[in-house]
Amino acid sequence: YACSYADFLSIDAGRYEIVGVTGNSMGWYTALACAGALSPLGGLEVVNTMGTLMQEHLIGGQLIYPFVDGSWREIPGERARILAKVAEISARSGPVLAVSIDLGGMLVLAGDEAGLAAFEAEMPRVQDRFPMRLPNHAGFHTSLQAPVAAAGRAQLGVELFDQPRHTLIDGRGAVWWPGACDTGALWGYTLGHQVVRPYDFTRAIATAAREFAPDLFIVTGPGDTLGGAVAQSLVLANWRGMADKSDFNRLQADGPLLAAMGRPDQRSVLIPT
């Protein structure tokens, strides 16, 4: 949280106007602080409280599975096949499995051990690494997290939330406008729906692109792991006519379209000299 927030503050405001802020999963809490809906310390309190609650409960787990090929083109029928398998497993007596996050060209699935193990056993291994378990991850963004959401609402008051200074795009692709934001509803979404329902990061990026037509998407650090998900989301949205990875690379070379602050070569164009 501290690294991401500090990166946001270091963006050269003289060169870049922030037209919207979004974030994935726990990054939504950071986005709230970057947008001004939470103070810096308020953001820290939300992140620390929710992270602690999730770690203490550690209900379920997550894995990831792709539905695009190496060129970021959607494999015909693959997404439907994954969703059908998830529905089949979750309909059985016992296992719990659901979509957790739409993350560019991958689906993050969450469930209990029985549900995750069934998916791993019954789906083919692809690209030599998927399905891939995510260590120390709980079953985020599913009904498994209802106790965490309830505890978070009990510990974090609505008074922490304020009108955002920048527009926010949430995990449904919904837009929260500065000066017109129901802070009680934002609190309720953040500590309710956002915790127990799927997080559609792909739709958030598509909404950001189509509603605000930004010249540049900036990925704060630490690291640059979300850069691929952002790029794949733009391709899936056919943003600026992109159909695959080669189209993105061509426009990125001309643009760029995307800058990750975790990469020194891209960071240097974002901060004041």
GROMACS .gro file of C-alpha atoms in nm:
model
  273
    1TYR     CA    1   0.000   0.000   0.000
    2ALA     CA    2   0.274   0.244   0.096
    3CYS     CA    3   0.472   0.176  -0.223
    4SER     CA    4   0.166   0.210  -0.446
    5TYR     CA    5   0.046   0.527  -0.276
    6ALA     CA    6   0.393   0.683  -0.286
    7ASP     CA    7   0.419   0.598  -0.656
    8PHE     CA    8   0.086   0.769  -0.717
    9LEU     CA    9   0.203   1.083  -0.536
   10SER     CA   10   0.524   1.090  -0.742
   11ILE     CA   11   0.348   1.107  -1.081
   12ASP     CA   12   0.436   1.435  -1.252
   13ALA     CA   13   0.116   1.639  -1.212
   14GLY     CA   14   0.254   1.899  -1.451
   15ARG     CA   15   0.256   1.647  -1.735
   16TYR     CA   16  -0.024   1.407  -1.646
   17GLU     CA   17  -0.385   1.475  -1.551
   18ILE     CA   18  -0.538   1.183  -1.362
   19VAL     CA   19  -0.881   1.115  -1.518
   20GLY     CA   20  -0.965   0.799  -1.324
   21VAL     CA   21  -0.835   0.547  -1.073
   22THR     CA   22  -0.904   0.176  -1.038
   23GLY     CA   23  -0.743  -0.121  -0.870
   24ASN     CA   24  -0.764  -0.496  -0.851
   25SER     CA   25  -0.894  -0.672  -0.541
   26MET     CA   26  -0.691  -0.544  -0.243
   27GLY     CA   27  -0.568  -0.273  -0.481
   28TRP     CA   28  -0.919  -0.129  -0.466
   29TYR     CA   29  -0.838  -0.005  -0.116
   30THR     CA   30  -0.528   0.168  -0.249
   31ALA     CA   31  -0.732   0.317  -0.532
   32LEU     CA   32  -0.971   0.466  -0.276
   33ALA     CA   33  -0.680   0.648  -0.111
   34CYS     CA   34  -0.530   0.760  -0.441
   35ALA     CA   35  -0.868   0.899  -0.545
   36GLY     CA   36  -0.906   1.079  -0.212
   37ALA     CA   37  -1.209   0.879  -0.091
   38LEU     CA   38  -0.986   0.765   0.197
   39SER     CA   39  -0.715   0.971   0.365
   40PRO     CA   40  -0.363   0.823   0.349
   41LEU     CA   41  -0.396   0.694   0.706
   42GLY     CA   42  -0.756   0.590   0.645
   43GLY     CA   43  -0.639   0.383   0.349
   44LEU     CA   44  -0.372   0.225   0.567
   45GLU     CA   45  -0.633   0.142   0.830
   46VAL     CA   46  -0.862  -0.025   0.574
   47VAL     CA   47  -0.578  -0.220   0.412
   48ASN     CA   48  -0.433  -0.333   0.744
   49THR     CA   49  -0.769  -0.423   0.896
   50MET     CA   50  -0.898  -0.619   0.595
   51GLY     CA   51  -0.563  -0.785   0.531
   52THR     CA   52  -0.540  -0.893   0.894
   53LEU     CA   53  -0.896  -1.026   0.897
   54MET     CA   54  -0.841  -1.222   0.578
   55GLN     CA   55  -0.514  -1.366   0.707
   56GLU     CA   56  -0.667  -1.461   1.041
   57HIS     CA   57  -0.961  -1.636   0.879
   58LEU     CA   58  -0.779  -1.763   0.565
   59ILE     CA   59  -1.094  -1.927   0.432
   60GLY     CA   60  -1.043  -2.121   0.109
   61GLY     CA   61  -0.787  -2.054  -0.163
   62GLN     CA   62  -0.737  -1.939  -0.523
   63LEU     CA   63  -0.597  -2.063  -0.852
   64ILE     CA   64  -0.564  -1.910  -1.197
   65TYR     CA   65  -0.639  -2.052  -1.542
   66PRO     CA   66  -0.604  -1.877  -1.882
   67PHE     CA   67  -0.854  -1.863  -2.167
   68VAL     CA   68  -0.627  -1.684  -2.416
   69ASP     CA   69  -0.335  -1.820  -2.616
   70GLY     CA   70   0.022  -1.692  -2.620
   71SER     CA   71  -0.081  -1.414  -2.859
   72TRP     CA   72  -0.356  -1.298  -2.619
   73ARG     CA   73  -0.627  -1.413  -2.857
   74GLU     CA   74  -0.924  -1.571  -2.687
   75ILE     CA   75  -0.932  -1.947  -2.748
   76PRO     CA   76  -1.275  -2.021  -2.900
   77GLY     CA   77  -1.502  -2.174  -2.639
   78GLU     CA   78  -1.236  -2.189  -2.368
   79ARG     CA   79  -1.390  -1.938  -2.131
   80ALA     CA   80  -1.726  -2.112  -2.159
   81ARG     CA   81  -1.558  -2.446  -2.095
   82ILE     CA   82  -1.393  -2.316  -1.778
   83LEU     CA   83  -1.717  -2.166  -1.651
   84ALA     CA   84  -1.904  -2.487  -1.727
   85LYS     CA   85  -1.654  -2.688  -1.524
   86VAL     CA   86  -1.681  -2.439  -1.235
   87ALA     CA   87  -2.060  -2.468  -1.243
   88GLU     CA   88  -2.041  -2.849  -1.259
   89ILE     CA   89  -1.808  -2.873  -0.960
   90SER     CA   90  -2.001  -2.620  -0.752
   91ALA     CA   91  -2.325  -2.812  -0.819
   92ARG     CA   92  -2.186  -3.123  -0.652
   93SER     CA   93  -2.256  -3.196  -0.289
   94GLY     CA   94  -1.961  -3.066  -0.093
   95PRO     CA   95  -1.710  -2.871  -0.309
   96VAL     CA   96  -1.718  -2.492  -0.326
   97LEU     CA   97  -1.582  -2.323  -0.639
   98ALA     CA   98  -1.660  -1.988  -0.804
   99VAL     CA   99  -1.512  -1.718  -1.022
  100SER     CA  100  -1.316  -1.476  -0.804
  101ILE     CA  101  -1.155  -1.228  -1.047
  102ASP     CA  102  -1.174  -1.163  -1.421
  103LEU     CA  103  -0.810  -1.072  -1.477
  104GLY     CA  104  -0.740  -0.996  -1.840
  105GLY     CA  105  -0.684  -1.323  -2.022
  106MET     CA  106  -0.717  -1.533  -1.707
  107LEU     CA  107  -0.986  -1.629  -1.463
  108VAL     CA  108  -0.899  -1.641  -1.095
  109LEU     CA  109  -1.108  -1.910  -0.927
  110ALA     CA  110  -1.170  -1.940  -0.555
  111GLY     CA  111  -1.309  -2.216  -0.339
  112ASP     CA  112  -1.246  -2.465  -0.066
  113GLU     CA  113  -0.983  -2.739  -0.094
  114ALA     CA  114  -1.229  -2.988  -0.243
  115GLY     CA  115  -1.340  -2.746  -0.514
  116LEU     CA  116  -0.989  -2.635  -0.608
  117ALA     CA  117  -0.857  -2.993  -0.611
  118ALA     CA  118  -1.141  -3.109  -0.834
  119PHE     CA  119  -1.069  -2.836  -1.089
  120GLU     CA  120  -0.696  -2.916  -1.086
  121ALA     CA  121  -0.765  -3.286  -1.140
  122GLU     CA  122  -1.025  -3.245  -1.414
  123MET     CA  123  -0.889  -2.962  -1.629
  124PRO     CA  124  -0.595  -3.009  -1.866
  125ARG     CA  125  -0.260  -2.859  -1.773
  126VAL     CA  126  -0.175  -2.576  -2.013
  127GLN     CA  127   0.136  -2.366  -2.079
  128ASP     CA  128   0.325  -2.599  -1.840
  129ARG     CA  129   0.195  -2.418  -1.530
  130PHE     CA  130  -0.183  -2.381  -1.523
  131PRO     CA  131  -0.396  -2.441  -1.324
  132MET     CA  132  -0.171  -2.254  -1.080
  133ARG     CA  133  -0.243  -2.230  -0.708
  134LEU     CA  134  -0.177  -1.893  -0.547
  135PRO     CA  135  -0.001  -1.952  -0.213
  136ASN     CA  136  -0.134  -1.781   0.100
  137HIS     CA  137  -0.445  -1.662  -0.084
  138ALA     CA  138  -0.790  -1.710   0.060
  139GLY     CA  139  -1.115  -1.754  -0.135
  140PHE     CA  140  -1.141  -1.382  -0.203
  141HIS     CA  141  -1.446  -1.230  -0.373
  142THR     CA  142  -1.677  -1.521  -0.294
  143SER     CA  143  -1.942  -1.594  -0.032
  144LEU     CA  144  -1.670  -1.771   0.167
  145GLN     CA  145  -1.557  -1.426   0.278
  146ALA     CA  146  -1.890  -1.324   0.434
  147PRO     CA  147  -1.746  -1.344   0.790
  148VAL     CA  148  -1.454  -1.123   0.687
  149ALA     CA  149  -1.688  -0.868   0.528
  150ALA     CA  150  -1.906  -0.858   0.841
  151ALA     CA  151  -1.604  -0.813   1.067
  152GLY     CA  152  -1.469  -0.539   0.841
  153ARG     CA  153  -1.796  -0.346   0.855
  154ALA     CA  154  -1.797  -0.378   1.235
  155GLN     CA  155  -1.442  -0.238   1.266
  156LEU     CA  156  -1.433   0.023   0.989
  157GLY     CA  157  -1.683   0.306   1.008
  158VAL     CA  158  -1.844   0.496   0.723
  159GLU     CA  159  -1.684   0.815   0.859
  160LEU     CA  160  -1.353   0.701   0.707
  161PHE     CA  161  -1.495   0.765   0.359
  162ASP     CA  162  -1.512   1.104   0.187
  163GLN     CA  163  -1.595   1.248  -0.153
  164PRO     CA  164  -1.325   1.137  -0.399
  165ARG     CA  165  -1.115   1.398  -0.579
  166HIS     CA  166  -1.065   1.166  -0.876
  167THR     CA  167  -1.316   0.941  -1.048
  168LEU     CA  168  -1.315   0.578  -0.931
  169ILE     CA  169  -1.399   0.270  -1.140
  170ASP     CA  170  -1.485  -0.030  -0.926
  171GLY     CA  171  -1.478  -0.407  -0.971
  172ARG     CA  172  -1.812  -0.409  -1.152
  173GLY     CA  173  -1.708  -0.141  -1.398
  174ALA     CA  174  -1.930   0.108  -1.210
  175VAL     CA  175  -1.815   0.471  -1.189
  176TRP     CA  176  -1.802   0.679  -0.870
  177TRP     CA  177  -1.795   1.051  -0.956
  178PRO     CA  178  -1.627   1.325  -0.750
  179GLY     CA  179  -1.881   1.553  -0.584
  180ALA     CA  180  -2.168   1.312  -0.652
  181CYS     CA  181  -2.064   1.009  -0.451
  182ASP     CA  182  -2.283   0.851  -0.184
  183THR     CA  183  -2.008   0.775   0.066
  184GLY     CA  184  -2.233   0.536   0.257
  185ALA     CA  185  -2.289   0.337  -0.062
  186LEU     CA  186  -1.914   0.342  -0.132
  187TRP     CA  187  -1.846   0.209   0.219
  188GLY     CA  188  -2.111  -0.058   0.168
  189TYR     CA  189  -1.971  -0.166  -0.168
  190THR     CA  190  -1.611  -0.172  -0.042
  191LEU     CA  191  -1.685  -0.380   0.268
  192GLY     CA  192  -1.972  -0.579   0.119
  193HIS     CA  193  -2.009  -0.662  -0.250
  194GLN     CA  194  -1.639  -0.609  -0.319
  195VAL     CA  195  -1.544  -0.874  -0.062
  196VAL     CA  196  -1.802  -1.144  -0.133
  197ARG     CA  197  -1.878  -1.109  -0.507
  198PRO     CA  198  -1.657  -1.156  -0.815
  199TYR     CA  199  -1.420  -0.872  -0.903
  200ASP     CA  200  -1.423  -0.791  -1.275
  201PHE     CA  201  -1.093  -0.611  -1.327
  202THR     CA  202  -1.123  -0.665  -1.703
  203ARG     CA  203  -1.448  -0.469  -1.710
  204ALA     CA  204  -1.299  -0.196  -1.489
  205ILE     CA  205  -1.019  -0.143  -1.741
  206ALA     CA  206  -1.260  -0.155  -2.037
  207THR     CA  207  -1.481   0.104  -1.867
  208ALA     CA  208  -1.181   0.325  -1.795
  209ALA     CA  209  -1.077   0.307  -2.160
  210ARG     CA  210  -1.419   0.364  -2.315
  211GLU     CA  211  -1.552   0.626  -2.075
  212PHE     CA  212  -1.239   0.836  -2.029
  213ALA     CA  213  -1.021   0.758  -2.336
  214PRO     CA  214  -0.693   0.805  -2.147
  215ASP     CA  215  -0.370   0.858  -2.335
  216LEU     CA  216  -0.185   0.640  -2.086
  217PHE     CA  217  -0.257   0.370  -1.828
  218ILE     CA  218  -0.021   0.392  -1.531
  219VAL     CA  219   0.041   0.085  -1.313
  220THR     CA  220   0.184   0.177  -0.975
  221GLY     CA  221   0.433  -0.048  -0.799
  222PRO     CA  222   0.564  -0.246  -0.629
  223GLY     CA  223   0.646  -0.466  -0.927
  224ASP     CA  224   0.469  -0.470  -1.261
  225THR     CA  225   0.265  -0.789  -1.243
  226LEU     CA  226  -0.064  -0.617  -1.332
  227GLY     CA  227   0.079  -0.474  -1.653
  228GLY     CA  228  -0.002  -0.790  -1.846
  229ALA     CA  229  -0.358  -0.803  -1.711
  230VAL     CA  230  -0.417  -0.438  -1.805
  231ALA     CA  231  -0.279  -0.494  -2.155
  232GLN     CA  232  -0.483  -0.811  -2.206
  233SER     CA  233  -0.796  -0.633  -2.083
  234LEU     CA  234  -0.743  -0.360  -2.342
  235VAL     CA  235  -0.699  -0.621  -2.615
  236LEU     CA  236  -1.014  -0.806  -2.506
  237ALA     CA  237  -1.199  -0.472  -2.520
  238ASN     CA  238  -1.063  -0.414  -2.873
  239TRP     CA  239  -0.935  -0.079  -2.748
  240ARG     CA  240  -0.795   0.122  -3.037
  241GLY     CA  241  -0.851  -0.178  -3.264
  242MET     CA  242  -0.612  -0.410  -3.080
  243ALA     CA  243  -0.681  -0.777  -3.150
  244ASP     CA  244  -0.374  -0.948  -3.005
  245LYS     CA  245  -0.038  -0.908  -2.835
  246SER     CA  246   0.140  -0.792  -3.150
  247ASP     CA  247  -0.108  -0.507  -3.192
  248PHE     CA  248  -0.048  -0.401  -2.833
  249ASN     CA  249   0.330  -0.416  -2.875
  250ARG     CA  250   0.308  -0.204  -3.192
  251LEU     CA  251   0.096   0.066  -3.027
  252GLN     CA  252   0.306   0.046  -2.709
  253ALA     CA  253   0.619   0.115  -2.914
  254ASP     CA  254   0.449   0.415  -3.078
  255GLY     CA  255   0.273   0.539  -2.761
  256PRO     CA  256   0.325   0.415  -2.505
  257LEU     CA  257  -0.022   0.302  -2.393
  258LEU     CA  258   0.094   0.158  -2.063
  259ALA     CA  259   0.363   0.253  -1.815
  260ALA     CA  260   0.448   0.044  -1.508
  261MET     CA  261   0.621   0.232  -1.230
  262GLY     CA  262   0.789  -0.090  -1.117
  263ARG     CA  263   0.999  -0.080  -1.435
  264PRO     CA  264   1.281   0.176  -1.425
  265ASP     CA  265   1.264   0.247  -1.799
  266GLN     CA  266   0.893   0.331  -1.780
  267ARG     CA  267   0.903   0.496  -1.439
  268SER     CA  268   1.145   0.759  -1.559
  269VAL     CA  269   0.887   0.919  -1.791
  270LEU     CA  270   0.630   0.952  -1.511
  271ILE     CA  271   0.815   1.140  -1.238
  272PRO     CA  272   0.944   1.498  -1.238
  273THR     CA  273   1.309   1.543  -1.337
   0.00000   0.00000   0.00000
